[in-house]
Amino acid sequence: MIEIIFPYDLQKISFIKTLPGRKYHPGRKSWHIPITNSLPVIEQLRQQGFEIDPALLEAVEQDANRAREAEALATMADTEFESPLPLRDYQRVGSAFLYRIGSGLLADEPGVGKTLQCLAVAEKAGAKKVLIFTPASVKWQFAEEIKKFIPSDHRTVIIHGSARKRVELWADEDQRFYVANYEQLLRDFDHINQREWDLIVADEATKIANPTAKQSKLIKKLRAKRRIAMTGTPISNRANECWNILDFCVPGALGNYWSFVERYCLKNQWGGVFGYRNMDELRDRIKRYMIRRLKS
């Protein structure tokens, strides 16, 4: 985050409130904005008379370079990505994109091979402990996909059964892939959170789109080195649903929820969302974290 400090000034406060992702920190009496995609904001701050720390400017420019590299990679037809898994050209691109950015959203249309790309990232990153959340109806199918694409590794456990049995399965250190359904976040959170995961995968990530739902809040509290969300449903045209998914992948990158909704959603007199605005800006902000290809 970027910290913005200034003596109390109504005009400056009004200006800060126009910045995307801004958040007030009462304890420090300062404003914070995400460092991601902040190069234009830095220029605005300079024009308003703010002094920019040279180290911050360097970090912002490095962030902008990383964003350009990721966006360029996402549009390539093929790229180098060594993997023992049977990847097609476009799947190498998707895997390389996710591996490069560390955490992000794989939004390919159904049938393009999201599971395979996700497993390729896990292999490339050398992830030793991988936690996968899926809808309850497909977790056995996901485990079969692991067996199909990584036949040499049999360390996969499907979390199921009674509370006592689930505790034993979560505690089993001999496993590599732990496949669970989202509802188990509510039942087993303390056991899930006993370790830091190398990778957490949220399959059918619209299950965590509602930021007020308890399971959406809990999954973001889990500790992980990498996070991948997967969904074949386009999210860029439903701003209020994409915030939590991206905030799971890259916490804080889009600021807090209420300032996000204020900037990108139109609300009626009862507070319900009936339309969206600034969508080009939103797409520009999230494209560095998201890759989406259609079957065509």
mmCIF file of C-alpha atoms in Angstrom:
data_model
loop_
_atom_site.group_PDB
_atom_site.id
_atom_site.type_symbol
_atom_site.label_atom_id
_atom_site.label_comp_id
_atom_site.label_asym_id
_atom_site.label_seq_id
_atom_site.Cartn_x
_atom_site.Cartn_y
_atom_site.Cartn_z
ATOM 1 C CA MET A 1 0.000 0.000 0.000
ATOM 2 C CA ILE A 2 0.950 3.667 -0.434
ATOM 3 C CA GLU A 3 0.550 5.846 2.659
ATOM 4 C CA ILE A 4 -0.560 9.442 2.109
ATOM 5 C CA ILE A 5 0.016 11.886 4.973
ATOM 6 C CA PHE A 6 -0.930 15.575 5.142
ATOM 7 C CA PRO A 7 -2.239 18.159 7.641
ATOM 8 C CA TYR A 8 -6.023 18.326 7.853
ATOM 9 C CA ASP A 9 -7.273 19.994 4.684
ATOM 10 C CA LEU A 10 -10.836 19.618 3.357
ATOM 11 C CA GLN A 11 -9.776 20.260 -0.224
ATOM 12 C CA LYS A 12 -7.110 17.553 -0.092
ATOM 13 C CA ILE A 13 -9.516 15.131 1.589
ATOM 14 C CA SER A 14 -12.004 15.693 -1.232
ATOM 15 C CA PHE A 15 -9.252 14.948 -3.731
ATOM 16 C CA ILE A 16 -8.145 11.770 -1.920
ATOM 17 C CA LYS A 17 -11.735 10.491 -1.955
ATOM 18 C CA THR A 18 -11.625 10.468 -5.770
ATOM 19 C CA LEU A 19 -8.728 7.977 -5.804
ATOM 20 C CA PRO A 20 -9.596 4.333 -6.504
ATOM 21 C CA GLY A 21 -9.110 1.963 -3.590
ATOM 22 C CA ARG A 22 -8.458 4.658 -0.987
ATOM 23 C CA LYS A 23 -8.900 3.750 2.683
ATOM 24 C CA TYR A 24 -8.539 5.856 5.825
ATOM 25 C CA HIS A 25 -6.391 4.458 8.644
ATOM 26 C CA PRO A 26 -7.655 6.052 11.908
ATOM 27 C CA GLY A 27 -4.755 4.790 14.037
ATOM 28 C CA ARG A 28 -2.146 6.454 11.800
ATOM 29 C CA LYS A 29 -4.396 9.333 10.706
ATOM 30 C CA SER A 30 -3.399 8.727 7.112
ATOM 31 C CA TRP A 31 -4.879 7.462 3.858
ATOM 32 C CA HIS A 32 -3.786 4.274 2.081
ATOM 33 C CA ILE A 33 -4.174 3.279 -1.564
ATOM 34 C CA PRO A 34 -2.995 0.095 -3.332
ATOM 35 C CA ILE A 35 0.440 0.329 -4.910
ATOM 36 C CA THR A 36 -0.782 -1.690 -7.906
ATOM 37 C CA ASN A 37 -1.683 0.347 -10.994
ATOM 38 C CA SER A 38 -0.821 3.533 -9.122
ATOM 39 C CA LEU A 39 1.491 5.303 -11.583
ATOM 40 C CA PRO A 40 -1.279 7.709 -12.770
ATOM 41 C CA VAL A 41 -2.252 8.359 -9.142
ATOM 42 C CA ILE A 42 1.334 9.285 -8.269
ATOM 43 C CA GLU A 43 1.245 11.932 -11.008
ATOM 44 C CA GLN A 44 -2.049 13.291 -9.619
ATOM 45 C CA LEU A 45 -0.553 13.477 -6.131
ATOM 46 C CA ARG A 46 2.463 15.342 -7.495
ATOM 47 C CA GLN A 47 0.177 17.859 -9.209
ATOM 48 C CA GLN A 48 -1.587 18.404 -5.883
ATOM 49 C CA GLY A 49 1.721 19.337 -4.252
ATOM 50 C CA PHE A 50 2.529 16.067 -2.514
ATOM 51 C CA GLU A 51 6.170 15.040 -2.118
ATOM 52 C CA ILE A 52 6.819 11.526 -3.467
ATOM 53 C CA ASP A 53 9.384 9.350 -1.694
ATOM 54 C CA PRO A 54 12.007 8.280 -4.318
ATOM 55 C CA ALA A 55 11.913 4.674 -3.047
ATOM 56 C CA LEU A 56 8.130 4.643 -3.481
ATOM 57 C CA LEU A 57 8.389 6.001 -7.016
ATOM 58 C CA GLU A 58 10.859 3.242 -7.888
ATOM 59 C CA ALA A 59 8.525 0.590 -6.422
ATOM 60 C CA VAL A 60 5.559 1.977 -8.369
ATOM 61 C CA GLU A 61 7.535 1.942 -11.622
ATOM 62 C CA GLN A 62 8.636 -1.653 -10.963
ATOM 63 C CA ASP A 63 5.003 -2.575 -10.357
ATOM 64 C CA ALA A 64 4.018 -0.947 -13.661
ATOM 65 C CA ASN A 65 6.711 -2.930 -15.479
ATOM 66 C CA ARG A 66 5.500 -6.192 -13.936
ATOM 67 C CA ALA A 67 1.953 -5.355 -15.027
ATOM 68 C CA ARG A 68 3.052 -4.695 -18.621
ATOM 69 C CA GLU A 69 4.973 -7.978 -18.723
ATOM 70 C CA ALA A 70 1.994 -9.950 -17.391
ATOM 71 C CA GLU A 71 -0.454 -8.326 -19.791
ATOM 72 C CA ALA A 72 1.843 -9.001 -22.752
ATOM 73 C CA LEU A 73 2.243 -12.640 -21.716
ATOM 74 C CA ALA A 74 -1.530 -13.118 -21.426
ATOM 75 C CA THR A 75 -2.031 -12.252 -25.117
ATOM 76 C CA MET A 76 0.664 -14.541 -26.546
ATOM 77 C CA ALA A 77 -0.189 -17.589 -28.641
ATOM 78 C CA ASP A 78 2.616 -19.671 -27.153
ATOM 79 C CA THR A 79 5.504 -19.294 -24.739
ATOM 80 C CA GLU A 80 8.266 -21.311 -23.111
ATOM 81 C CA PHE A 81 7.051 -23.134 -20.019
ATOM 82 C CA GLU A 82 8.715 -26.390 -19.118
ATOM 83 C CA SER A 83 6.311 -28.880 -17.571
ATOM 84 C CA PRO A 84 5.933 -32.666 -17.407
ATOM 85 C CA LEU A 85 2.194 -32.198 -17.910
ATOM 86 C CA PRO A 86 0.679 -32.489 -21.436
ATOM 87 C CA LEU A 87 0.021 -28.797 -22.082
ATOM 88 C CA ARG A 88 -1.245 -27.327 -25.329
ATOM 89 C CA ASP A 89 0.276 -24.040 -26.529
ATOM 90 C CA TYR A 90 -2.411 -21.814 -25.003
ATOM 91 C CA GLN A 91 -2.274 -23.833 -21.769
ATOM 92 C CA ARG A 92 1.455 -23.131 -21.532
ATOM 93 C CA VAL A 93 0.622 -19.453 -21.843
ATOM 94 C CA GLY A 94 -1.994 -19.641 -19.082
ATOM 95 C CA SER A 95 0.303 -21.613 -16.793
ATOM 96 C CA ALA A 96 3.227 -19.248 -17.452
ATOM 97 C CA PHE A 97 1.006 -16.227 -16.752
ATOM 98 C CA LEU A 98 -0.163 -17.599 -13.400
ATOM 99 C CA TYR A 99 3.330 -18.720 -12.442
ATOM 100 C CA ARG A 100 4.782 -15.302 -13.306
ATOM 101 C CA ILE A 101 2.266 -13.218 -11.369
ATOM 102 C CA GLY A 102 2.228 -15.576 -8.374
ATOM 103 C CA SER A 103 -1.472 -15.262 -7.571
ATOM 104 C CA GLY A 104 -4.364 -14.511 -9.896
ATOM 105 C CA LEU A 105 -7.547 -15.485 -11.658
ATOM 106 C CA LEU A 106 -7.785 -18.136 -14.373
ATOM 107 C CA ALA A 107 -11.047 -17.291 -16.136
ATOM 108 C CA ASP A 108 -10.868 -19.467 -19.272
ATOM 109 C CA GLU A 109 -14.152 -20.641 -20.720
ATOM 110 C CA PRO A 110 -15.219 -24.178 -19.655
ATOM 111 C CA GLY A 111 -13.489 -26.854 -21.702
ATOM 112 C CA VAL A 112 -10.191 -24.987 -22.148
ATOM 113 C CA GLY A 113 -8.413 -26.916 -19.369
ATOM 114 C CA LYS A 114 -8.234 -24.769 -16.257
ATOM 115 C CA THR A 115 -7.518 -27.701 -13.932
ATOM 116 C CA LEU A 116 -4.547 -28.853 -16.017
ATOM 117 C CA GLN A 117 -3.047 -25.359 -16.068
ATOM 118 C CA CYS A 118 -3.491 -25.007 -12.325
ATOM 119 C CA LEU A 119 -1.736 -28.327 -11.681
ATOM 120 C CA ALA A 120 1.085 -27.290 -14.017
ATOM 121 C CA VAL A 121 1.639 -24.191 -11.855
ATOM 122 C CA ALA A 122 1.677 -26.343 -8.709
ATOM 123 C CA GLU A 123 4.346 -28.582 -10.284
ATOM 124 C CA LYS A 124 6.444 -25.685 -11.582
ATOM 125 C CA ALA A 125 6.315 -23.898 -8.212
ATOM 126 C CA GLY A 126 7.261 -27.086 -6.356
ATOM 127 C CA ALA A 127 4.184 -26.725 -4.146
ATOM 128 C CA LYS A 128 4.347 -29.359 -1.406
ATOM 129 C CA LYS A 129 1.028 -28.557 0.263
ATOM 130 C CA VAL A 130 -1.853 -27.657 -2.057
ATOM 131 C CA LEU A 131 -5.367 -26.913 -0.799
ATOM 132 C CA ILE A 132 -8.171 -27.100 -3.355
ATOM 133 C CA PHE A 133 -11.735 -25.922 -2.723
ATOM 134 C CA THR A 134 -14.476 -27.061 -5.103
ATOM 135 C CA PRO A 135 -18.247 -27.424 -4.986
ATOM 136 C CA ALA A 136 -19.117 -30.640 -3.126
ATOM 137 C CA SER A 137 -20.441 -32.261 -6.306
ATOM 138 C CA VAL A 138 -17.104 -32.122 -8.162
ATOM 139 C CA LYS A 139 -14.383 -32.693 -5.561
ATOM 140 C CA TRP A 140 -14.093 -36.400 -6.427
ATOM 141 C CA GLN A 141 -13.830 -35.452 -10.097
ATOM 142 C CA PHE A 142 -11.075 -32.953 -9.312
ATOM 143 C CA ALA A 143 -9.136 -35.664 -7.469
ATOM 144 C CA GLU A 144 -9.441 -37.878 -10.549
ATOM 145 C CA GLU A 145 -7.984 -35.053 -12.653
ATOM 146 C CA ILE A 146 -4.955 -34.928 -10.352
ATOM 147 C CA LYS A 147 -4.521 -38.694 -10.704
ATOM 148 C CA LYS A 148 -4.841 -38.409 -14.493
ATOM 149 C CA PHE A 149 -2.347 -35.582 -15.024
ATOM 150 C CA ILE A 150 0.137 -36.405 -12.233
ATOM 151 C CA PRO A 151 -0.014 -40.225 -12.134
ATOM 152 C CA SER A 152 3.367 -40.520 -10.414
ATOM 153 C CA ASP A 153 2.112 -38.696 -7.296
ATOM 154 C CA HIS A 154 -0.543 -40.546 -5.281
ATOM 155 C CA ARG A 155 -0.576 -38.144 -2.335
ATOM 156 C CA THR A 156 -4.118 -36.816 -2.735
ATOM 157 C CA VAL A 157 -6.756 -36.839 -0.006
ATOM 158 C CA ILE A 158 -10.435 -35.927 -0.334
ATOM 159 C CA ILE A 159 -11.721 -34.368 2.871
ATOM 160 C CA HIS A 160 -14.995 -36.073 3.801
ATOM 161 C CA GLY A 161 -16.776 -38.006 6.516
ATOM 162 C CA SER A 162 -17.473 -37.298 10.178
ATOM 163 C CA ALA A 163 -15.901 -34.436 12.124
ATOM 164 C CA ARG A 164 -13.428 -36.835 13.755
ATOM 165 C CA LYS A 165 -12.412 -38.330 10.409
ATOM 166 C CA ARG A 166 -11.966 -34.898 8.827
ATOM 167 C CA VAL A 167 -9.659 -33.836 11.682
ATOM 168 C CA GLU A 168 -7.485 -36.900 10.972
ATOM 169 C CA LEU A 169 -7.428 -36.163 7.235
ATOM 170 C CA TRP A 170 -6.444 -32.516 7.739
ATOM 171 C CA ALA A 171 -3.643 -33.584 10.087
ATOM 172 C CA ASP A 172 -2.198 -36.128 7.637
ATOM 173 C CA GLU A 173 1.216 -34.702 6.735
ATOM 174 C CA ASP A 174 1.919 -37.401 4.134
ATOM 175 C CA GLN A 175 -0.496 -35.867 1.613
ATOM 176 C CA ARG A 176 0.240 -33.209 -1.006
ATOM 177 C CA PHE A 177 -3.188 -32.313 -2.462
ATOM 178 C CA TYR A 178 -6.088 -31.732 -0.059
ATOM 179 C CA VAL A 179 -9.438 -31.485 -1.874
ATOM 180 C CA ALA A 180 -12.344 -30.027 0.103
ATOM 181 C CA ASN A 181 -15.706 -28.395 -0.533
ATOM 182 C CA TYR A 182 -16.389 -24.792 0.434
ATOM 183 C CA GLU A 183 -18.812 -25.685 3.241
ATOM 184 C CA GLN A 184 -15.911 -27.267 5.132
ATOM 185 C CA LEU A 185 -14.458 -23.805 5.622
ATOM 186 C CA LEU A 186 -17.259 -23.213 8.122
ATOM 187 C CA ARG A 187 -16.797 -26.549 9.905
ATOM 188 C CA ASP A 188 -13.037 -27.100 9.841
ATOM 189 C CA PHE A 189 -11.419 -23.668 9.621
ATOM 190 C CA ASP A 190 -9.176 -24.068 12.677
ATOM 191 C CA HIS A 191 -7.817 -27.370 11.364
ATOM 192 C CA ILE A 192 -7.326 -26.002 7.838
ATOM 193 C CA ASN A 193 -5.458 -22.978 9.169
ATOM 194 C CA GLN A 194 -2.922 -24.982 11.162
ATOM 195 C CA ARG A 195 -0.390 -24.744 8.333
ATOM 196 C CA GLU A 196 0.672 -22.230 5.683
ATOM 197 C CA TRP A 197 -0.225 -23.614 2.272
ATOM 198 C CA ASP A 198 2.073 -23.384 -0.719
ATOM 199 C CA LEU A 199 -0.966 -22.953 -2.973
ATOM 200 C CA ILE A 200 -4.684 -22.492 -2.394
ATOM 201 C CA VAL A 201 -7.004 -23.035 -5.361
ATOM 202 C CA ALA A 202 -10.591 -21.781 -5.409
ATOM 203 C CA ASP A 203 -12.382 -23.725 -8.162
ATOM 204 C CA GLU A 204 -15.731 -22.320 -9.360
ATOM 205 C CA ALA A 205 -14.688 -19.122 -7.592
ATOM 206 C CA THR A 206 -18.108 -17.493 -7.899
ATOM 207 C CA LYS A 207 -18.742 -19.456 -4.684
ATOM 208 C CA ILE A 208 -16.703 -16.768 -2.895
ATOM 209 C CA ALA A 209 -18.001 -13.776 -4.852
ATOM 210 C CA ASN A 210 -20.225 -12.489 -2.043
ATOM 211 C CA PRO A 211 -17.942 -10.476 0.292
ATOM 212 C CA THR A 212 -20.427 -10.651 3.178
ATOM 213 C CA ALA A 213 -20.744 -14.469 3.160
ATOM 214 C CA LYS A 214 -18.877 -16.186 6.000
ATOM 215 C CA GLN A 215 -17.056 -18.681 3.757
ATOM 216 C CA SER A 216 -15.894 -15.814 1.530
ATOM 217 C CA LYS A 217 -14.366 -14.117 4.561
ATOM 218 C CA LEU A 218 -12.807 -17.283 5.961
ATOM 219 C CA ILE A 219 -11.018 -18.358 2.777
ATOM 220 C CA LYS A 220 -9.207 -15.007 2.717
ATOM 221 C CA LYS A 221 -7.925 -15.576 6.259
ATOM 222 C CA LEU A 222 -6.041 -18.728 5.279
ATOM 223 C CA ARG A 223 -2.265 -18.368 4.907
ATOM 224 C CA ALA A 224 -0.841 -19.166 1.477
ATOM 225 C CA LYS A 225 2.210 -18.365 -0.649
ATOM 226 C CA ARG A 226 0.142 -18.479 -3.860
ATOM 227 C CA ARG A 227 -3.578 -18.229 -4.568
ATOM 228 C CA ILE A 228 -5.395 -19.139 -7.756
ATOM 229 C CA ALA A 229 -9.094 -18.589 -8.394
ATOM 230 C CA MET A 230 -10.745 -20.389 -11.309
ATOM 231 C CA THR A 231 -14.061 -19.621 -12.935
ATOM 232 C CA GLY A 232 -15.409 -19.989 -16.457
ATOM 233 C CA THR A 233 -18.043 -17.320 -15.803
ATOM 234 C CA PRO A 234 -17.029 -13.830 -16.956
ATOM 235 C CA ILE A 235 -16.769 -11.481 -13.997
ATOM 236 C CA SER A 236 -15.486 -8.213 -15.455
ATOM 237 C CA ASN A 237 -19.018 -6.993 -16.213
ATOM 238 C CA ARG A 238 -20.290 -7.575 -12.641
ATOM 239 C CA ALA A 239 -18.140 -5.322 -10.526
ATOM 240 C CA ASN A 240 -19.745 -6.120 -7.180
ATOM 241 C CA GLU A 241 -19.044 -9.846 -7.700
ATOM 242 C CA CYS A 242 -15.448 -9.609 -8.884
ATOM 243 C CA TRP A 243 -14.082 -7.639 -5.930
ATOM 244 C CA ASN A 244 -13.968 -10.499 -3.431
ATOM 245 C CA ILE A 245 -12.531 -13.000 -5.913
ATOM 246 C CA LEU A 246 -9.661 -10.645 -6.759
ATOM 247 C CA ASP A 247 -9.232 -9.706 -3.110
ATOM 248 C CA PHE A 248 -8.796 -13.416 -2.325
ATOM 249 C CA CYS A 249 -6.098 -13.701 -4.999
ATOM 250 C CA VAL A 250 -4.245 -10.460 -4.239
ATOM 251 C CA PRO A 251 -5.421 -8.969 -0.922
ATOM 252 C CA GLY A 252 -5.787 -5.192 -1.009
ATOM 253 C CA ALA A 253 -5.072 -4.800 -4.725
ATOM 254 C CA LEU A 254 -8.491 -3.255 -5.381
ATOM 255 C CA GLY A 255 -8.809 -1.381 -2.085
ATOM 256 C CA ASN A 256 -11.728 -1.906 0.281
ATOM 257 C CA TYR A 257 -15.130 -3.136 -0.857
ATOM 258 C CA TRP A 258 -17.185 -0.016 -0.139
ATOM 259 C CA SER A 259 -14.917 2.403 -1.995
ATOM 260 C CA PHE A 260 -14.801 -0.150 -4.833
ATOM 261 C CA VAL A 261 -18.610 -0.323 -5.056
ATOM 262 C CA GLU A 262 -18.858 3.450 -4.846
ATOM 263 C CA ARG A 263 -16.594 3.830 -7.877
ATOM 264 C CA TYR A 264 -17.886 1.040 -10.108
ATOM 265 C CA CYS A 265 -21.518 0.372 -9.124
ATOM 266 C CA LEU A 266 -24.752 2.307 -9.490
ATOM 267 C CA LYS A 267 -27.162 1.839 -6.585
ATOM 268 C CA ASN A 268 -30.867 2.507 -6.220
ATOM 269 C CA GLN A 269 -32.491 4.244 -3.249
ATOM 270 C CA TRP A 270 -32.563 0.968 -1.292
ATOM 271 C CA GLY A 271 -28.861 0.310 -1.786
ATOM 272 C CA GLY A 272 -29.262 -2.381 -4.423
ATOM 273 C CA VAL A 273 -26.890 -2.480 -7.413
ATOM 274 C CA PHE A 274 -28.702 -1.880 -10.703
ATOM 275 C CA GLY A 275 -25.842 -0.911 -13.014
ATOM 276 C CA TYR A 276 -22.127 -0.285 -13.390
ATOM 277 C CA ARG A 277 -19.768 2.497 -14.417
ATOM 278 C CA ASN A 278 -16.063 3.077 -15.105
ATOM 279 C CA MET A 279 -15.872 -0.457 -16.498
ATOM 280 C CA ASP A 280 -12.984 0.302 -18.851
ATOM 281 C CA GLU A 281 -10.968 1.477 -15.861
ATOM 282 C CA LEU A 282 -11.912 -1.678 -13.920
ATOM 283 C CA ARG A 283 -10.902 -3.976 -16.776
ATOM 284 C CA ASP A 284 -7.601 -2.120 -16.988
ATOM 285 C CA ARG A 285 -7.015 -2.606 -13.258
ATOM 286 C CA ILE A 286 -7.742 -6.346 -13.197
ATOM 287 C CA LYS A 287 -6.197 -7.501 -16.484
ATOM 288 C CA ARG A 288 -2.768 -7.905 -14.875
ATOM 289 C CA TYR A 289 -4.279 -10.509 -12.522
ATOM 290 C CA MET A 290 -6.644 -12.302 -14.896
ATOM 291 C CA ILE A 291 -6.319 -14.380 -18.043
ATOM 292 C CA ARG A 292 -9.370 -15.475 -20.035
ATOM 293 C CA ARG A 293 -9.576 -17.357 -23.322
ATOM 294 C CA LEU A 294 -12.640 -18.702 -25.158
ATOM 295 C CA LYS A 295 -12.902 -22.141 -26.731
ATOM 296 C CA SER A 296 -13.179 -20.456 -30.121
#
